[in-house]
Amino acid sequence: MSTDSPKATPIPIPSTSTSSKLDAQTFQRLHPRAYLERFLSEGIRPDGRECNTWRDVSLNSGSISTAEGSALVRLGNTTIVCGIKAEIAEPDLDRPEHGFIGIVVPNVDLPAICSPKFKPGPPGEEAQVLSERINSILIQADVVPTASLCIHPEKACWVLYIDITCINYDGNAFDACLLATIAALRATHLPKPTFDEETERVTCSRTEKAPLQVKCTPLSFTFGVFDSKHLLYDPTAFEEPLIETSITVITDEKKQVLSSSQLGLGPRGDSTVLERCMSAAKERRTVLEKVLNET
């Protein structure tokens, strides 16, 4: 019988790179603001971008075959799908020759599956705010002229239901939702309707369709101000809770600024921030228009 002591099983020691990665993740979770400050002090952001760099964007129109129009947008890791369904209803009594977009507002859904920050159940406050903002833009910019939705005055018009769902959330959902909405509207084709005067019923063709009339294509561009001195283009989900001010600029196809909004304390000590945002939005518009026209 051997009297040698049993050999101890060697315990693997994590590599330095793995250990450093774990330490960085822990530091990011426990001290997010200091984590971001360290990156910005080196002129770079946690995702590898510079402060004035946008994330990559991709667009795929017609991705939902059962909808009259649809679009799938990827803005970095933020992924949004928009589908449009059309129904026939009676026009508004006050404007019988006009149709209307949706019965209430476009519906934005931020399900729990897209991010841990959202909980199951009815739409939360953020989803409702997004819906209201998009609805406001569609009305103010007259994106789809309501008169073009009229089938027969006082009798029938098209109703467009715009359903927007976030598949993966990584910040700046508003820009992605609006881009998906505009792309889906541009891809929408409605069946040719025929109104029968005798029966007062509408019959829709199964073979003939016409593109939806889209008068204006507003697009939004969002910026975040961190520590009153860093202007972050297209903030991520990690950066959003840390920024003091969020600035959104909306432009049309002529690169004219339709509106600008600011949430938060406002940038201090730099009166040119809004001008810089507007200038950057106009430049970025060229890139997004190319993406829109390629689909």
XYZ file of C-alpha atoms in Angstrom:
295
model
C 0.000 0.000 0.000
C 1.347 3.313 -0.950
C 1.863 5.819 1.804
C 2.080 8.793 -0.554
C -0.485 11.511 0.200
C -3.176 11.889 -2.476
C -2.364 14.447 -5.130
C -4.513 17.554 -5.003
C -6.513 18.312 -8.104
C -5.172 21.532 -9.639
C -7.622 24.424 -9.588
C -7.697 26.413 -12.841
C -6.774 30.052 -12.411
C -8.658 32.460 -14.639
C -6.545 34.253 -17.202
C -5.643 37.864 -16.662
C -7.858 38.946 -19.593
C -10.898 37.109 -18.192
C -10.284 38.510 -14.717
C -9.932 42.038 -16.093
C -13.136 41.644 -18.066
C -15.037 40.572 -14.959
C -13.558 43.466 -12.987
C -14.611 45.929 -15.703
C -18.146 44.543 -15.805
C -18.418 44.783 -12.024
C -17.083 48.348 -12.026
C -19.520 49.304 -14.798
C -22.454 47.909 -12.846
C -21.488 49.420 -9.474
C -20.125 52.773 -10.668
C -21.646 53.499 -14.086
C -20.980 57.237 -14.026
C -17.306 56.869 -13.138
C -17.042 54.113 -15.744
C -18.348 56.421 -18.463
C -16.174 59.310 -17.257
C -13.030 57.210 -17.618
C -13.885 56.356 -21.209
C -14.765 59.913 -22.151
C -11.537 61.199 -20.602
C -9.792 59.157 -23.308
C -12.044 60.535 -26.036
C -13.982 57.314 -26.565
C -17.252 55.747 -25.432
C -17.820 52.272 -23.943
C -19.061 50.888 -27.283
C -15.940 52.107 -29.085
C -17.458 55.194 -30.727
C -16.261 58.749 -30.428
C -18.681 61.277 -28.944
C -19.730 62.586 -32.369
C -20.167 59.205 -34.039
C -23.522 57.625 -34.881
C -24.291 53.930 -34.725
C -24.762 51.896 -37.888
C -28.332 51.782 -39.208
C -30.011 49.227 -41.459
C -33.529 49.084 -42.871
C -35.608 46.332 -44.407
C -39.021 47.248 -45.838
C -41.868 44.814 -46.477
C -40.717 42.341 -43.856
C -44.304 41.542 -42.743
C -46.295 40.043 -45.604
C -49.646 40.282 -43.793
C -49.412 44.064 -43.344
C -50.195 46.786 -45.869
C -46.754 48.211 -45.117
C -43.922 47.318 -42.775
C -40.302 48.022 -41.921
C -37.573 46.578 -39.727
C -34.962 49.034 -38.427
C -31.711 48.286 -36.637
C -30.000 51.235 -34.975
C -26.923 49.701 -33.441
C -28.392 46.956 -31.268
C -31.790 48.671 -30.991
C -34.216 46.790 -33.240
C -37.689 48.072 -34.114
C -40.382 46.552 -36.322
C -43.354 48.569 -37.579
C -46.452 47.188 -39.282
C -49.389 49.086 -40.772
C -52.892 47.675 -41.161
C -55.700 49.465 -42.973
C -59.421 49.270 -42.328
C -62.445 51.124 -43.695
C -64.549 53.283 -41.406
C -66.861 56.300 -41.487
C -65.093 59.684 -41.624
C -65.087 62.184 -38.813
C -68.374 64.120 -38.803
C -66.496 67.417 -38.538
C -64.347 66.624 -41.602
C -66.304 64.076 -43.645
C -64.047 64.361 -46.691
C -60.975 63.381 -44.673
C -59.672 60.104 -43.355
C -57.597 59.763 -40.250
C -54.503 57.871 -39.088
C -55.434 55.548 -36.280
C -58.362 55.858 -33.948
C -56.295 57.186 -31.043
C -52.506 57.201 -31.562
C -49.854 54.966 -33.087
C -49.133 52.157 -30.655
C -45.559 51.645 -29.431
C -44.880 48.431 -27.538
C -41.793 47.988 -25.351
C -42.214 44.375 -24.196
C -40.274 42.805 -21.352
C -38.501 40.560 -23.829
C -36.639 43.518 -25.411
C -34.903 44.683 -22.222
C -34.775 43.912 -18.478
C -35.803 47.533 -17.767
C -39.341 46.862 -19.013
C -41.879 44.773 -17.116
C -44.712 42.561 -18.397
C -48.187 44.051 -18.429
C -49.902 47.093 -19.936
C -47.827 49.735 -21.758
C -45.559 51.656 -19.421
C -45.004 55.393 -19.297
C -42.073 55.339 -21.742
C -44.079 53.456 -24.366
C -47.008 55.850 -23.995
C -44.731 58.887 -24.336
C -43.188 57.441 -27.497
C -46.645 56.834 -28.958
C -47.734 60.403 -28.223
C -44.554 61.914 -29.663
C -44.822 59.965 -32.904
C -48.510 60.767 -33.237
C -47.756 64.464 -32.711
C -45.116 64.438 -35.464
C -47.404 62.650 -37.927
C -50.090 65.295 -37.371
C -47.916 68.404 -37.223
C -45.838 67.474 -40.283
C -48.939 66.295 -42.184
C -47.029 63.146 -43.142
C -50.078 61.504 -44.714
C -52.654 64.067 -45.906
C -55.911 62.939 -44.366
C -57.850 63.962 -47.474
C -55.953 61.292 -49.417
C -57.475 58.633 -47.139
C -61.017 59.557 -48.135
C -62.817 56.887 -50.176
C -66.191 58.646 -50.420
C -67.105 61.905 -48.637
C -69.241 61.385 -45.524
C -69.390 57.642 -46.164
C -66.048 55.871 -46.054
C -62.348 56.447 -45.447
C -59.212 54.490 -44.689
C -58.031 54.089 -41.098
C -54.355 53.285 -40.629
C -53.268 51.396 -37.522
C -49.550 51.841 -36.878
C -48.115 49.175 -34.552
C -44.492 49.645 -33.503
C -42.729 46.953 -31.480
C -39.249 46.974 -29.985
C -37.515 43.625 -30.410
C -34.245 44.632 -28.758
C -33.678 47.812 -26.745
C -30.275 49.477 -26.585
C -31.206 53.138 -26.319
C -32.565 55.894 -28.564
C -35.793 54.065 -29.325
C -37.500 57.257 -30.506
C -35.219 57.788 -33.514
C -35.531 54.129 -34.484
C -39.337 54.106 -34.035
C -39.845 57.205 -36.174
C -37.543 55.887 -38.914
C -39.421 52.562 -38.923
C -42.771 54.376 -39.063
C -41.777 56.574 -42.004
C -40.275 53.624 -43.880
C -43.396 51.520 -43.285
C -45.689 54.332 -44.490
C -43.601 54.738 -47.639
C -43.888 50.998 -48.252
C -47.664 50.923 -47.708
C -49.928 50.034 -50.623
C -53.714 50.126 -50.263
C -56.127 48.081 -52.378
C -58.159 50.088 -54.869
C -61.592 50.765 -53.296
C -64.903 51.146 -55.134
C -67.908 52.725 -53.445
C -71.375 51.521 -54.467
C -73.871 54.391 -54.266
C -76.874 52.084 -54.042
C -75.689 49.758 -51.295
C -73.322 52.310 -49.743
C -70.707 49.602 -49.404
C -67.042 49.586 -50.352
C -65.473 46.820 -52.398
C -61.697 46.494 -52.505
C -59.758 45.043 -55.416
C -57.612 41.990 -54.736
C -55.231 42.741 -57.582
C -54.967 46.528 -57.875
C -53.120 48.482 -55.228
C -51.905 52.066 -54.991
C -49.061 53.462 -52.893
C -49.979 55.540 -49.878
C -49.505 59.264 -50.383
C -46.659 60.368 -48.098
C -46.287 64.126 -48.184
C -43.464 64.629 -45.674
C -40.741 62.387 -44.221
C -39.659 63.751 -40.836
C -36.714 62.054 -39.162
C -35.373 62.602 -35.659
C -31.841 62.820 -34.310
C -31.174 62.546 -30.588
C -28.180 63.740 -28.568
C -27.240 63.496 -24.913
C -25.254 65.963 -22.808
C -23.087 64.356 -20.141
C -21.289 66.263 -17.400
C -22.226 69.548 -19.131
C -19.352 69.186 -21.593
C -19.696 65.959 -23.551
C -22.219 65.900 -26.417
C -23.003 62.250 -27.167
C -24.607 61.425 -30.505
C -27.208 58.644 -30.520
C -26.930 57.585 -26.832
C -27.112 53.909 -25.871
C -29.195 52.302 -23.134
C -26.173 52.460 -20.802
C -25.619 56.167 -21.455
C -29.261 57.331 -21.334
C -29.726 57.213 -17.520
C -26.460 59.095 -17.024
C -26.985 62.079 -19.320
C -28.319 65.301 -17.806
C -29.953 66.584 -20.967
C -31.499 64.940 -24.018
C -31.855 67.003 -27.201
C -33.885 65.841 -30.213
C -33.889 67.593 -33.580
C -36.451 66.714 -36.264
C -35.810 67.599 -39.904
C -37.761 67.139 -43.119
C -36.666 65.984 -46.581
C -35.447 69.525 -47.353
C -33.195 69.361 -44.279
C -35.232 72.093 -42.657
C -35.629 71.837 -38.888
C -39.265 71.109 -38.083
C -38.803 71.130 -34.332
C -36.336 70.661 -31.519
C -36.986 69.512 -27.983
C -34.941 69.344 -24.827
C -35.449 67.182 -21.771
C -33.465 67.685 -18.612
C -31.511 70.493 -16.973
C -30.101 71.869 -20.205
C -26.453 72.290 -21.197
C -24.642 74.777 -18.998
C -21.837 77.013 -20.151
C -22.165 76.325 -23.890
C -24.776 78.257 -25.834
C -23.781 76.592 -29.119
C -24.932 73.076 -28.214
C -28.302 73.359 -29.954
C -26.684 74.825 -33.070
C -24.208 71.942 -33.145
C -27.040 69.446 -32.804
C -28.970 71.016 -35.687
C -25.900 71.027 -37.910
C -25.125 67.388 -37.091
C -28.766 66.386 -37.672
C -28.729 67.879 -41.173
C -25.535 65.990 -42.019
C -26.902 62.726 -40.655
C -30.105 63.217 -42.630
C -28.178 62.570 -45.850
C -27.130 59.131 -44.591
C -30.635 58.122 -43.500
C -32.200 59.310 -46.756
C -29.803 57.041 -48.628
C -30.877 54.125 -46.433
C -34.557 54.977 -47.018
C -34.177 55.220 -50.780
C -32.272 51.950 -51.064
C -35.189 49.918 -49.690
